[in-house]
PDB file of C-alpha atoms in Angstrom:
ATOM      1  CA  MET A  22      95.444 121.159 120.195  1.00  0.00           C
ATOM      2  CA  GLU A  23      97.301 119.115 123.206  1.00  0.00           C
ATOM      3  CA  VAL A  24      96.202 115.852 122.106  1.00  0.00           C
ATOM      4  CA  ALA A  25      98.027 115.916 119.256  1.00  0.00           C
ATOM      5  CA  SER A  26     101.036 116.641 121.147  1.00  0.00           C
ATOM      6  CA  VAL A  27     103.795 113.992 121.105  1.00  0.00           C
ATOM      7  CA  ASN A  28     107.017 115.109 123.182  1.00  0.00           C
ATOM      8  CA  GLY A  29     106.095 118.386 122.726  1.00  0.00           C
ATOM      9  CA  ARG A  30     106.163 118.457 119.234  1.00  0.00           C
ATOM     10  CA  ILE A  31     103.232 118.086 116.342  1.00  0.00           C
ATOM     11  CA  HIS A  32     104.119 117.001 112.901  1.00  0.00           C
ATOM     12  CA  VAL A  33     101.632 118.239 111.194  1.00  0.00           C
ATOM     13  CA  ARG A  34     101.881 115.751 107.947  1.00  0.00           C
ATOM     14  CA  ASN A  35     101.706 112.918 109.590  1.00  0.00           C
ATOM     15  CA  LEU A  36      98.796 114.343 112.040  1.00  0.00           C
ATOM     16  CA  ALA A  37      97.020 115.045 108.892  1.00  0.00           C
ATOM     17  CA  ALA A  38      98.101 111.579 106.761  1.00  0.00           C
ATOM     18  CA  SER A  39      97.133 109.796 110.208  1.00  0.00           C
ATOM     19  CA  ILE A  40      93.245 111.117 110.367  1.00  0.00           C
ATOM     20  CA  LEU A  41      93.112 111.433 106.268  1.00  0.00           C
ATOM     21  CA  VAL A  42      93.645 107.845 105.662  1.00  0.00           C
ATOM     22  CA  PRO A  43      90.744 106.132 107.939  1.00  0.00           C
ATOM     23  CA  VAL A  44      88.129 109.814 107.140  1.00  0.00           C
ATOM     24  CA  VAL A  45      88.952 109.107 103.365  1.00  0.00           C
ATOM     25  CA  GLY A  46      88.915 105.822 102.905  1.00  0.00           C
ATOM     26  CA  GLY A  47      85.564 105.449 105.090  1.00  0.00           C
ATOM     27  CA  SER A  48      83.821 108.013 102.976  1.00  0.00           C
ATOM     28  CA  ILE A  49      85.312 106.540  99.494  1.00  0.00           C
ATOM     29  CA  VAL A  50      84.537 102.389 101.156  1.00  0.00           C
ATOM     30  CA  GLY A  51      80.358 104.003 102.396  1.00  0.00           C
ATOM     31  CA  ALA A  52      80.273 105.236  98.790  1.00  0.00           C
ATOM     32  CA  LEU A  53      81.229 102.528  97.039  1.00  0.00           C
ATOM     33  CA  ALA A  54      79.761  99.482  99.683  1.00  0.00           C
ATOM     34  CA  ASN A  55      76.663 101.499  99.858  1.00  0.00           C
ATOM     35  CA  ARG A  56      75.968 102.294  95.914  1.00  0.00           C
ATOM     36  CA  GLY A  57      72.339 100.864  95.233  1.00  0.00           C
ATOM     37  CA  THR A  58      71.692  99.822  98.094  1.00  0.00           C
ATOM     38  CA  ARG A  59      69.095 101.571  99.622  1.00  0.00           C
ATOM     39  CA  GLU A  60      66.181  99.914  98.848  1.00  0.00           C
ATOM     40  CA  GLN A  61      67.628  96.556  99.395  1.00  0.00           C
ATOM     41  CA  TYR A  62      68.213  98.128 103.420  1.00  0.00           C
ATOM     42  CA  GLU A  63      64.923  99.467 103.197  1.00  0.00           C
ATOM     43  CA  ARG A  64      63.332  96.278 102.541  1.00  0.00           C
ATOM     44  CA  LEU A  65      65.249  94.511 105.871  1.00  0.00           C
ATOM     45  CA  LYS A  66      63.217  94.141 109.527  1.00  0.00           C
ATOM     46  CA  ASN A  67      65.113  96.692 111.709  1.00  0.00           C
ATOM     47  CA  PRO A  68      66.057  95.534 115.159  1.00  0.00           C
ATOM     48  CA  SER A  69      63.712  97.748 117.409  1.00  0.00           C
ATOM     49  CA  PHE A  70      67.393  99.323 118.786  1.00  0.00           C
ATOM     50  CA  ALA A  71      69.073 100.509 115.921  1.00  0.00           C
ATOM     51  CA  PRO A  72      69.794 103.883 115.547  1.00  0.00           C
ATOM     52  CA  LEU A  73      68.367 106.445 112.606  1.00  0.00           C
ATOM     53  CA  GLY A  74      70.306 105.977 109.324  1.00  0.00           C
ATOM     54  CA  TRP A  75      72.051 109.876 109.657  1.00  0.00           C
ATOM     55  CA  VAL A  76      73.520 108.596 112.769  1.00  0.00           C
ATOM     56  CA  PHE A  77      75.974 106.318 111.770  1.00  0.00           C
ATOM     57  CA  PRO A  78      77.828 109.085 108.975  1.00  0.00           C
ATOM     58  CA  ALA A  79      77.998 110.956 112.111  1.00  0.00           C
ATOM     59  CA  VAL A  80      79.579 108.619 114.815  1.00  0.00           C
ATOM     60  CA  TRP A  81      82.054 107.349 112.303  1.00  0.00           C
ATOM     61  CA  THR A  82      83.266 110.608 111.077  1.00  0.00           C
ATOM     62  CA  VAL A  83      84.576 111.636 114.936  1.00  0.00           C
ATOM     63  CA  LEU A  84      85.764 108.168 115.889  1.00  0.00           C
ATOM     64  CA  TYR A  85      87.797 108.309 112.294  1.00  0.00           C
ATOM     65  CA  LYS A  86      89.447 111.196 113.417  1.00  0.00           C
ATOM     66  CA  MET A  87      89.893 109.266 117.210  1.00  0.00           C
ATOM     67  CA  MET A  88      91.666 106.693 115.314  1.00  0.00           C
ATOM     68  CA  GLY A  89      93.926 108.878 113.261  1.00  0.00           C
ATOM     69  CA  VAL A  90      94.882 111.175 115.982  1.00  0.00           C
ATOM     70  CA  ALA A  91      95.140 107.458 118.044  1.00  0.00           C
ATOM     71  CA  LYS A  92      97.474 106.560 115.122  1.00  0.00           C
ATOM     72  CA  TYR A  93      99.769 109.539 114.982  1.00  0.00           C
ATOM     73  CA  ARG A  94     100.121 109.478 118.825  1.00  0.00           C
ATOM     74  CA  ALA A  95     100.925 105.498 119.070  1.00  0.00           C
ATOM     75  CA  GLN A  96     103.165 105.724 115.217  1.00  0.00           C
ATOM     76  CA  GLU A  97     105.160 108.859 117.066  1.00  0.00           C
ATOM     77  CA  THR A  98     106.385 107.612 120.319  1.00  0.00           C
ATOM     78  CA  ALA A  99     106.735 103.617 118.966  1.00  0.00           C
ATOM     79  CA  LYS A 100     109.025 105.283 116.434  1.00  0.00           C
ATOM     80  CA  SER A 101     111.129 106.305 119.107  1.00  0.00           C
ATOM     81  CA  LEU A 102     110.724 102.995 120.835  1.00  0.00           C
ATOM     82  CA  GLY A 103     112.070 101.363 117.853  1.00  0.00           C
ATOM     83  CA  ARG A 104     108.437  99.186 118.061  1.00  0.00           C
ATOM     84  CA  GLU A 105     106.760 101.174 115.136  1.00  0.00           C
ATOM     85  CA  ARG A 106     105.655  98.103 113.356  1.00  0.00           C
ATOM     86  CA  GLN A 107     104.875  96.280 115.987  1.00  0.00           C
ATOM     87  CA  VAL A 108     102.311  98.960 117.776  1.00  0.00           C
ATOM     88  CA  LEU A 109     100.621  99.397 113.948  1.00  0.00           C
ATOM     89  CA  ALA A 110     100.352  96.139 112.711  1.00  0.00           C
ATOM     90  CA  PRO A 111      96.989  95.968 115.005  1.00  0.00           C
ATOM     91  CA  TYR A 112      96.072  99.304 114.175  1.00  0.00           C
ATOM     92  CA  GLU A 113      95.943  98.416 109.863  1.00  0.00           C
ATOM     93  CA  LEU A 114      94.320  94.922 110.448  1.00  0.00           C
ATOM     94  CA  GLN A 115      91.473  96.548 111.812  1.00  0.00           C
ATOM     95  CA  LEU A 116      91.123  99.134 109.257  1.00  0.00           C
ATOM     96  CA  GLY A 117      90.996  96.359 106.559  1.00  0.00           C
ATOM     97  CA  LEU A 118      88.287  94.813 108.386  1.00  0.00           C
ATOM     98  CA  ASN A 119      86.376  98.273 108.974  1.00  0.00           C
ATOM     99  CA  PHE A 120      86.522  98.627 105.198  1.00  0.00           C
ATOM    100  CA  LEU A 121      85.185  94.930 104.288  1.00  0.00           C
ATOM    101  CA  TRP A 122      82.753  95.000 106.917  1.00  0.00           C
ATOM    102  CA  SER A 123      80.491  97.421 104.232  1.00  0.00           C
ATOM    103  CA  PHE A 124      80.871  95.315 101.095  1.00  0.00           C
ATOM    104  CA  LEU A 125      79.986  92.093 103.476  1.00  0.00           C
ATOM    105  CA  PHE A 126      77.225  93.603 104.977  1.00  0.00           C
ATOM    106  CA  PHE A 127      75.504  95.727 102.150  1.00  0.00           C
ATOM    107  CA  LYS A 128      76.886  95.595  98.705  1.00  0.00           C
ATOM    108  CA  TRP A 129      76.812  91.691  98.717  1.00  0.00           C
ATOM    109  CA  GLY A 130      74.175  91.305 101.339  1.00  0.00           C
ATOM    110  CA  LEU A 131      76.002  88.655 103.655  1.00  0.00           C
ATOM    111  CA  ARG A 132      74.743  89.264 106.908  1.00  0.00           C
ATOM    112  CA  GLY A 133      76.554  86.437 108.831  1.00  0.00           C
ATOM    113  CA  ALA A 134      80.219  86.722 107.055  1.00  0.00           C
ATOM    114  CA  ALA A 135      79.556  90.702 108.304  1.00  0.00           C
ATOM    115  CA  LEU A 136      79.108  89.378 111.805  1.00  0.00           C
ATOM    116  CA  ALA A 137      81.844  86.982 111.294  1.00  0.00           C
ATOM    117  CA  GLU A 138      84.007  89.878 110.054  1.00  0.00           C
ATOM    118  CA  MET A 139      82.811  92.301 113.075  1.00  0.00           C
ATOM    119  CA  ALA A 140      83.420  89.780 115.902  1.00  0.00           C
ATOM    120  CA  ALA A 141      87.211  89.672 114.471  1.00  0.00           C
ATOM    121  CA  LEU A 142      86.544  93.138 113.945  1.00  0.00           C
ATOM    122  CA  LEU A 143      86.355  93.986 117.453  1.00  0.00           C
ATOM    123  CA  GLY A 144      89.080  91.494 118.831  1.00  0.00           C
ATOM    124  CA  ALA A 145      91.581  93.448 116.259  1.00  0.00           C
ATOM    125  CA  VAL A 146      89.887  97.062 117.769  1.00  0.00           C
ATOM    126  CA  ILE A 147      90.789  95.605 121.034  1.00  0.00           C
ATOM    127  CA  TRP A 148      94.286  94.508 120.069  1.00  0.00           C
ATOM    128  CA  ALA A 149      95.435  97.782 118.551  1.00  0.00           C
ATOM    129  CA  ALA A 150      94.042  99.387 121.400  1.00  0.00           C
ATOM    130  CA  TYR A 151      96.086  97.534 123.740  1.00  0.00           C
ATOM    131  CA  LYS A 152      99.227  97.797 121.846  1.00  0.00           C
ATOM    132  CA  PHE A 153      98.817 101.736 121.549  1.00  0.00           C
ATOM    133  CA  TYR A 154      97.592 102.027 125.144  1.00  0.00           C
ATOM    134  CA  GLN A 155     101.869 100.381 125.639  1.00  0.00           C
ATOM    135  CA  VAL A 156     103.560 103.006 124.403  1.00  0.00           C
ATOM    136  CA  ASP A 157     100.604 106.419 124.733  1.00  0.00           C
ATOM    137  CA  ARG A 158      98.152 105.970 127.292  1.00  0.00           C
ATOM    138  CA  LEU A 159      96.255 108.576 125.089  1.00  0.00           C
ATOM    139  CA  ALA A 160      96.608 106.703 121.763  1.00  0.00           C
ATOM    140  CA  GLY A 161      94.720 104.225 123.387  1.00  0.00           C
ATOM    141  CA  SER A 162      91.934 105.697 125.830  1.00  0.00           C
ATOM    142  CA  LEU A 163      91.178 107.436 122.067  1.00  0.00           C
ATOM    143  CA  LEU A 164      89.823 104.123 120.927  1.00  0.00           C
ATOM    144  CA  VAL A 165      87.968 102.655 123.789  1.00  0.00           C
ATOM    145  CA  PRO A 166      85.046 105.097 122.532  1.00  0.00           C
ATOM    146  CA  TYR A 167      85.564 102.970 118.574  1.00  0.00           C
ATOM    147  CA  ILE A 168      85.588  99.459 120.903  1.00  0.00           C
ATOM    148  CA  ALA A 169      82.580 100.058 122.419  1.00  0.00           C
ATOM    149  CA  TRP A 170      80.980 101.407 119.414  1.00  0.00           C
ATOM    150  CA  VAL A 171      82.090  97.628 117.426  1.00  0.00           C
ATOM    151  CA  ALA A 172      80.657  95.610 120.295  1.00  0.00           C
ATOM    152  CA  PHE A 173      77.180  98.018 119.512  1.00  0.00           C
ATOM    153  CA  ALA A 174      77.281  97.692 115.804  1.00  0.00           C
ATOM    154  CA  LEU A 175      78.230  94.023 116.497  1.00  0.00           C
ATOM    155  CA  GLY A 176      74.602  93.252 118.762  1.00  0.00           C
ATOM    156  CA  LEU A 177      72.976  95.214 115.864  1.00  0.00           C
ATOM    157  CA  ASN A 178      74.175  93.255 113.066  1.00  0.00           C
ATOM    158  CA  TYR A 179      73.440  89.858 115.331  1.00  0.00           C
ATOM    159  CA  SER A 180      70.015  91.242 114.529  1.00  0.00           C
ATOM    160  CA  PHE A 181      69.499  91.901 111.783  1.00  0.00           C
ATOM    161  CA  TRP A 182      70.739  88.562 110.169  1.00  0.00           C
ATOM    162  CA  GLN A 183      68.543  87.610 112.856  1.00  0.00           C
ATOM    163  CA  LEU A 184      65.569  88.894 111.812  1.00  0.00           C
ATOM    164  CA  ASN A 185      66.472  88.705 108.215  1.00  0.00           C
ATOM    165  CA  LYS A 186      67.288  85.138 107.731  1.00  0.00           C
TER     166      LYS A 186
END
């Protein structure tokens, strides 16, 4: 578990909390935002490059775990530098935007608003990765797959919006 070691130590409680917040939060948001929306979603025209439905929870589970480890590493390092607040602010912003998107797109059917919000999310994730990288290169690097997925999701969201106006 070397990836979780910061300065030769692992603070198990902090690591667990950092991972559980996005994983459990994402699960709760998914359950609340997707409740009763399956039939509505199935009526939408899908872009040709839309992944199968099972792909999303699988990818998000991995990404949420990577986000949690990245947050833990950045937070532990930033604490020792007295920069915890500046480093974590963009992470907290992107996590809030991440959770909001499901409600916009699925629960409320606001595909255009979800698209704009997804663009803001992409910017926030890039900002978080940059801030993390400044204090811990591995922490910043752990967010690169998340950046790629959000960029893909932005294109997917745009296509759904265009096909279903």
